[in-house]
Short mmCIF file of C-alpha atoms in Angstrom, two decimals:
data_model
loop_
_atom_site.label_atom_id
_atom_site.label_comp_id
_atom_site.label_asym_id
_atom_site.label_seq_id
_atom_site.Cartn_x
_atom_site.Cartn_y
_atom_site.Cartn_z
CA MET A 1 9.90 46.25 41.32
CA GLY A 2 6.69 45.19 39.57
CA LYS A 3 3.88 43.15 41.01
CA TYR A 4 4.39 40.15 38.68
CA GLN A 5 6.47 37.04 39.28
CA HIS A 6 7.87 35.42 36.13
CA LEU A 7 7.90 31.59 36.03
CA THR A 8 8.95 28.99 33.47
CA ASP A 9 8.01 25.31 33.27
CA PHE A 10 11.29 24.35 34.94
CA GLN A 11 10.65 26.69 37.88
CA ILE A 12 7.05 25.47 38.18
CA ASP A 13 8.22 21.84 38.25
CA GLU A 14 10.72 22.69 40.98
CA LYS A 15 7.99 24.29 43.10
CA ILE A 16 5.66 21.30 42.55
CA ASN A 17 8.42 18.96 43.72
CA SER A 18 9.06 21.13 46.80
CA GLY A 19 5.35 21.22 47.68
CA GLU A 20 4.95 24.97 47.13
CA PHE A 21 2.70 24.35 44.10
CA ARG A 22 0.23 21.53 43.42
CA GLU A 23 -1.43 20.15 40.31
CA GLU A 24 -5.23 19.95 40.17
CA GLY A 25 -6.18 18.46 36.82
CA THR A 26 -5.29 21.12 34.25
CA LEU A 27 -4.59 23.71 36.98
CA ILE A 28 -1.38 24.38 38.87
CA ARG A 29 -1.97 26.34 42.08
CA ASN A 30 0.06 28.05 44.76
CA VAL A 31 -0.50 25.99 47.92
CA SER A 32 -0.23 28.99 50.26
CA ASN A 33 -2.98 31.12 48.73
CA GLY A 34 -4.72 28.87 46.18
CA GLU A 35 -3.94 31.20 43.27
CA THR A 36 -3.73 29.66 39.80
CA VAL A 37 -0.17 29.69 38.46
CA LYS A 38 -0.71 27.93 35.12
CA VAL A 39 -3.58 26.41 33.17
CA LYS A 40 -2.33 23.38 31.24
CA SER A 41 -3.85 22.73 27.84
CA SER A 42 -6.20 19.74 27.74
CA ARG A 43 -5.90 19.53 23.96
CA LEU A 44 -4.30 16.53 22.34
CA SER A 45 -0.89 17.71 21.16
CA ILE A 46 0.46 16.26 17.94
CA SER A 47 3.05 18.94 17.32
CA ASN A 48 6.51 18.44 18.76
CA SER A 49 7.72 21.83 17.52
CA PHE A 50 5.76 24.32 19.60
CA PRO A 51 4.20 24.16 23.09
CA THR A 52 0.40 24.24 23.35
CA THR A 53 0.57 27.34 25.55
CA PHE A 54 3.24 30.05 25.44
CA LEU A 55 2.20 32.88 27.71
CA GLN A 56 -0.29 33.25 30.56
CA VAL A 57 -0.95 35.91 33.17
CA ASN A 58 -2.66 34.37 36.20
CA ASN A 59 -3.18 36.66 39.20
CA THR A 60 0.35 37.96 39.98
CA VAL A 61 2.22 35.26 38.04
CA ILE A 62 3.42 35.38 34.44
CA TYR A 63 3.92 31.94 32.97
CA GLN A 64 6.08 31.75 29.85
CA ALA A 65 7.06 28.57 28.01
CA ASP A 66 10.76 27.97 27.54
CA LEU A 67 11.39 28.91 23.91
CA THR A 68 15.01 27.73 23.86
CA PRO A 69 14.11 24.24 22.47
CA VAL A 70 12.00 25.96 19.79
CA TYR A 71 14.92 28.19 18.82
CA GLU A 72 17.25 25.20 18.64
CA LYS A 73 14.90 23.25 16.36
CA ILE A 74 14.55 26.22 14.06
CA LYS A 75 18.33 26.64 13.87
CA GLN A 76 18.71 22.93 13.10
CA SER A 77 16.14 23.21 10.31
CA ARG A 78 18.88 24.50 8.02
CA GLU A 79 19.37 20.81 7.32
CA LEU A 80 15.80 20.42 6.10
CA GLN A 81 15.19 20.08 2.40
CA SER A 82 13.15 22.99 1.15
CA PHE A 83 12.21 24.23 -2.29
CA SER A 84 15.73 24.51 -3.69
CA ASP A 85 15.48 28.14 -4.76
CA MET A 86 14.08 29.11 -1.33
CA GLN A 87 16.93 27.66 0.69
CA GLU A 88 19.06 30.80 0.47
CA ARG A 89 16.24 33.13 1.57
CA TYR A 90 15.30 30.81 4.41
CA ASN A 91 18.89 30.69 5.66
CA ILE A 92 19.03 34.51 5.63
CA ILE A 93 16.05 34.55 7.99
CA LEU A 94 17.77 32.05 10.26
CA ASP A 95 20.93 34.20 10.28
CA PHE A 96 18.94 37.29 11.27
CA PHE A 97 17.01 35.27 13.85
CA ASP A 98 20.20 33.89 15.37
CA SER A 99 21.71 37.38 15.49
CA TYR A 100 18.67 38.82 17.26
CA ILE A 101 18.43 36.04 19.86
CA ASN A 102 22.16 36.28 20.67
CA HIS A 103 22.85 39.99 20.25
CA GLY A 104 19.56 41.87 19.86
CA ASP A 105 20.46 42.96 16.32
CA HIS A 106 18.56 43.00 13.00
CA LEU A 107 14.99 43.00 14.36
CA SER A 108 13.66 45.21 11.54
CA GLU A 109 15.46 43.19 8.87
CA LEU A 110 14.14 39.98 10.40
CA LEU A 111 10.56 41.28 10.30
CA THR A 112 10.85 42.42 6.68
CA GLU A 113 12.52 39.24 5.48
CA SER A 114 10.11 36.91 7.29
CA LEU A 115 7.12 38.77 5.81
CA GLN A 116 8.52 38.56 2.27
CA VAL A 117 9.56 34.93 2.53
CA SER A 118 6.25 33.89 4.10
CA ALA A 119 4.45 35.35 1.09
CA ILE A 120 6.64 33.30 -1.27
CA PHE A 121 6.12 30.12 0.78
CA GLU A 122 2.37 30.79 0.80
CA ASN A 123 2.21 31.02 -2.99
CA ARG A 124 4.46 27.99 -3.54
CA THR A 125 2.47 25.88 -1.10
CA ARG A 126 -0.86 26.87 -2.65
CA ASN A 127 0.35 26.06 -6.17
CA TYR A 128 1.78 22.70 -5.10
CA ILE A 129 -1.41 21.64 -3.32
CA GLN A 130 -3.66 22.78 -6.18
CA ASN A 131 -1.64 20.64 -8.62
CA LEU A 132 -1.35 17.63 -6.30
CA ASP A 133 -2.86 14.51 -7.86
CA ILE A 134 -3.66 12.14 -4.99
CA LYS A 135 -4.13 9.23 -7.40
CA LYS A 136 -0.49 9.55 -8.46
CA ILE A 137 0.89 10.40 -5.05
CA ASP A 138 3.08 7.32 -4.73
CA SER A 139 5.02 8.26 -7.84
CA LEU A 140 5.86 11.76 -6.59
CA ASP A 141 8.90 13.03 -4.73
CA ILE A 142 7.25 14.71 -1.75
CA ASN A 143 10.36 15.29 0.39
CA LEU A 144 10.93 18.82 -0.91
CA PHE A 145 7.34 19.77 -0.15
CA VAL A 146 7.35 18.24 3.34
CA GLY A 147 10.56 20.10 4.13
CA SER A 148 9.14 23.35 2.84
CA LEU A 149 6.04 23.03 5.06
CA SER A 150 8.22 22.76 8.14
CA ALA A 151 10.29 25.76 7.04
CA TYR A 152 7.13 27.79 6.30
CA VAL A 153 5.74 27.18 9.79
CA ASN A 154 9.08 28.24 11.31
CA VAL A 155 8.90 31.49 9.33
CA LEU A 156 5.36 32.11 10.61
CA PHE A 157 6.53 31.58 14.20
CA ILE A 158 9.40 34.02 13.72
CA TYR A 159 7.05 36.56 12.16
CA ILE A 160 4.66 36.42 15.14
CA LEU A 161 7.49 36.77 17.61
CA VAL A 162 9.27 39.66 15.89
CA SER A 163 5.97 41.45 15.19
CA PHE A 164 5.28 41.43 18.92
CA LEU A 165 8.80 42.60 19.75
CA LYS A 166 8.63 45.34 17.11
CA TYR A 167 5.11 46.68 17.61
CA LYS A 168 4.32 45.73 21.24
CA GLU A 169 0.96 47.35 22.17
CA SER A 170 -0.03 47.81 18.51
CA PHE A 171 0.70 44.14 17.72
CA SER A 172 -3.05 43.42 17.52
CA LYS A 173 -3.37 45.65 14.44
CA ASP A 174 -1.22 43.27 12.40
CA THR A 175 -3.66 40.66 11.06
CA VAL A 176 -1.42 39.34 8.27
CA ILE A 177 -0.49 36.23 10.23
CA ILE A 178 -4.10 35.19 10.83
CA GLY A 179 -4.82 35.24 7.11
CA LYS A 180 -1.77 33.10 6.39
CA ILE A 181 -2.64 30.57 9.12
CA ILE A 182 -6.26 30.27 8.00
CA SER A 183 -5.28 29.94 4.33
CA LEU A 184 -2.69 27.22 4.98
CA ARG A 185 -5.01 25.35 7.35
CA GLU A 186 -7.84 25.24 4.80
CA GLN A 187 -5.56 24.07 1.99
CA LEU A 188 -3.98 21.32 4.08
CA THR A 189 -7.26 20.16 5.61
CA ASP A 190 -8.95 19.71 2.25
CA VAL A 191 -6.19 17.39 1.04
CA TYR A 192 -5.68 15.74 4.44
CA GLU A 193 -9.28 14.54 4.52
CA GLN A 194 -9.07 13.03 1.03
CA LEU A 195 -5.81 11.27 1.93
CA LEU A 196 -7.60 9.58 4.84
CA VAL A 197 -10.77 8.60 2.99
CA LYS A 198 -12.02 9.88 -0.34
CA SER A 199 -15.36 11.67 -0.20
CA THR A 200 -17.62 13.68 -2.46
CA VAL A 201 -20.27 16.25 -1.60
CA ASP A 202 -23.68 15.59 -3.11
CA HIS A 203 -26.24 18.18 -4.30
CA GLU A 204 -27.60 18.43 -0.75
CA GLY A 205 -24.19 19.29 0.67
CA VAL A 206 -23.76 15.90 2.36
CA ASN A 207 -20.38 14.13 2.37
CA ARG A 208 -20.59 10.71 0.72
CA LEU A 209 -17.77 8.30 1.52
CA SER A 210 -16.88 4.65 1.98
CA MET A 211 -14.29 3.26 4.38
CA SER A 212 -13.30 0.57 1.88
CA GLY A 213 -9.76 1.20 0.69
CA SER A 214 -9.28 4.07 3.14
CA VAL A 215 -6.49 4.80 5.61
CA TYR A 216 -9.09 4.59 8.37
CA ALA A 217 -9.75 0.97 7.32
CA LEU A 218 -6.01 0.37 7.51
CA TYR A 219 -5.84 1.56 11.12
CA LEU A 220 -8.97 -0.35 12.06
CA LEU A 221 -8.14 -3.71 10.44
CA ASP A 222 -4.39 -3.95 9.86
CA LYS A 223 -2.60 -5.24 12.97
CA SER A 224 0.59 -3.34 12.12
CA TYR A 225 -1.28 -0.04 12.62
CA ASP A 226 -2.29 1.10 16.10
CA VAL A 227 -6.03 1.72 16.38
CA PHE A 228 -5.38 4.02 19.34
CA GLU A 229 -3.73 6.46 16.90
CA LEU A 230 -7.13 7.08 15.32
CA GLU A 231 -7.71 10.00 17.69
CA ASP A 232 -4.68 11.76 16.24
CA LEU A 233 -5.82 11.05 12.68
CA VAL A 234 -9.38 12.28 13.09
CA LYS A 235 -8.52 15.46 14.99
CA TYR A 236 -8.28 17.51 11.80
CA ASP A 237 -10.92 15.65 9.78
CA ARG A 238 -14.00 17.89 9.77
CA ARG A 239 -16.26 15.01 8.68
CA PHE A 240 -15.98 13.22 12.03
CA LYS A 241 -16.23 14.46 15.60
CA SER A 242 -13.96 11.84 17.17
CA ALA A 243 -12.34 8.44 16.73
CA LEU A 244 -15.53 6.87 18.09
CA ASP A 245 -17.48 8.62 15.35
CA VAL A 246 -15.20 6.98 12.75
CA ILE A 247 -15.65 3.56 14.35
CA ASN A 248 -19.42 4.05 14.54
CA PHE A 249 -19.56 5.02 10.86
CA PHE A 250 -17.44 2.01 10.00
CA LYS A 251 -19.75 -0.36 11.89
CA ARG A 252 -22.98 1.10 10.53
CA TYR A 253 -22.07 1.30 6.87
CA ASN A 254 -19.26 -1.16 6.22
CA LEU A 255 -19.54 -4.30 8.35
CA GLU A 256 -22.93 -5.92 7.89
CA ILE A 257 -26.57 -5.41 6.96
CA GLU A 258 -29.76 -7.46 7.29
CA ASP A 259 -31.78 -8.56 4.27
CA TYR A 260 -35.58 -8.83 4.04
CA TYR A 261 -35.53 -12.19 5.85
CA HIS A 262 -33.28 -10.82 8.64
CA ASN A 263 -30.31 -12.78 7.41
CA THR A 264 -27.01 -11.07 8.14
CA ILE A 265 -24.99 -10.27 5.06
CA LYS A 266 -21.31 -9.62 5.62
CA ILE A 267 -19.73 -6.92 3.48
CA SER A 268 -16.18 -7.43 2.30
CA MET A 269 -13.74 -4.64 3.10
CA ASN A 270 -10.80 -3.62 0.97
CA VAL A 271 -7.84 -2.86 3.23
CA PRO A 272 -5.17 -0.92 1.34
CA GLN A 273 -1.53 -1.98 1.48
CA TYR A 274 0.05 1.34 2.42
CA THR A 275 3.39 0.93 4.15
CA LYS A 276 4.42 3.38 6.84
CA ASP A 277 7.03 4.88 4.54
CA SER A 278 4.55 5.35 1.68
CA ASN A 279 3.96 8.87 0.41
CA ARG A 280 0.33 8.83 1.54
CA ILE A 281 1.19 8.00 5.15
CA LYS A 282 4.12 10.45 5.13
CA LEU A 283 1.88 13.27 3.92
CA ILE A 284 -0.84 12.44 6.44
CA GLU A 285 1.71 12.61 9.26
CA SER A 286 3.25 15.82 7.90
CA PHE A 287 -0.12 17.53 7.45
CA SER A 288 -1.29 16.46 10.90
CA LYS A 289 1.84 17.87 12.52
CA THR A 290 1.62 21.09 10.51
CA LEU A 291 -2.05 21.60 11.43
CA SER A 292 -1.14 21.11 15.08
CA ASP A 293 1.70 23.62 14.71
CA LEU A 294 -0.69 26.17 13.18
CA GLU A 295 -3.11 25.67 16.06
CA ASN A 296 -0.33 26.36 18.54
CA LEU A 297 0.87 29.43 16.64
CA GLU A 298 -2.64 30.82 16.61
CA ASN A 299 -2.78 30.21 20.34
CA LEU A 300 0.54 32.07 20.75
CA ARG A 301 -0.90 35.12 19.02
CA GLU A 302 -4.08 35.03 21.09
CA GLU A 303 -2.13 34.78 24.34
CA ILE A 304 0.00 37.77 23.34
CA LEU A 305 -3.14 39.77 22.56
CA GLN A 306 -4.42 39.07 26.07
CA VAL A 307 -1.55 41.09 27.54
CA LYS A 308 -1.09 43.69 24.77
CA ASP A 309 -2.20 46.59 27.02
CA ASN A 310 -0.08 45.63 30.03
CA SER A 311 3.26 47.40 29.61
CA GLU A 312 4.82 45.69 32.65
CA VAL A 313 3.99 42.21 31.32
CA ILE A 314 5.24 43.13 27.83
CA ALA A 315 8.53 44.38 29.23
CA LEU A 316 9.04 41.22 31.30
CA VAL A 317 8.21 38.91 28.40
CA GLU A 318 10.44 40.85 26.02
CA SER A 319 13.36 40.59 28.46
CA LYS A 320 12.92 36.82 28.72
CA ILE A 321 12.57 36.03 25.02
CA ARG A 322 16.28 36.49 24.44
CA SER A 323 17.48 35.18 27.82
#
């Protein structure tokens, strides 16, 4: 019998309801001894595919997120549109994944296939983004690309999981996944920012932009768009620190100025007519979700690395992954 107790979110909720555990902000503690059981993420979560935290070891408690909903979403993703010639390879991965979760078979094949397919997705995604003309975005069929992004992230999740199960203590030596996450994040972020508001970098390295005609202006001035969603939009825009920073920029540079005689001059603002089912808005939402997914996958890898030298924890986690 090891020294660790293994808890899931469901079990933690039960103990909170019974009074055995209590919540203190982002901490959940054992009432009897004050030990931390789980540290909840304070980050704003946009992703609905992966939890913000997967695995924690706090004192004598191992917290592990319930991965069953994640597995189910991945299985259901067979219905997603992907690059047509990638559908067969993607479904092979899902078959291997399903076989491993249910029977413990095909781990090596799953690792090999997910590595190969992730490389193909990486190249296809890079080529698509490099050739994407934002000016013509409304005339494009983006559904295949959006579906492929979701499938690519699922493959990355599977690769992280099976790499851990295959290599255990030597998992940290496999840095392939970090390169893929960083590469995809940079590609998506560059386009994501331009979809929100076009900007150029001057010779001094300063971003020059105007809110006129931007998606930010849409959320600030169009009543059909919720201004409180600005925080989600700006999270992955490196040009602004927060939604308040966007609003402050908007007020300083787009609303009004004073002339020499201190007369206030109002500046007209072009508010674009993007509908919520327009390609621009669809891509912004898809990129935002994907960037959130990548953040959570990176967090998954980091949490696994924290316990890579603890054989008892590894054995417990491995036994629960397929339960």
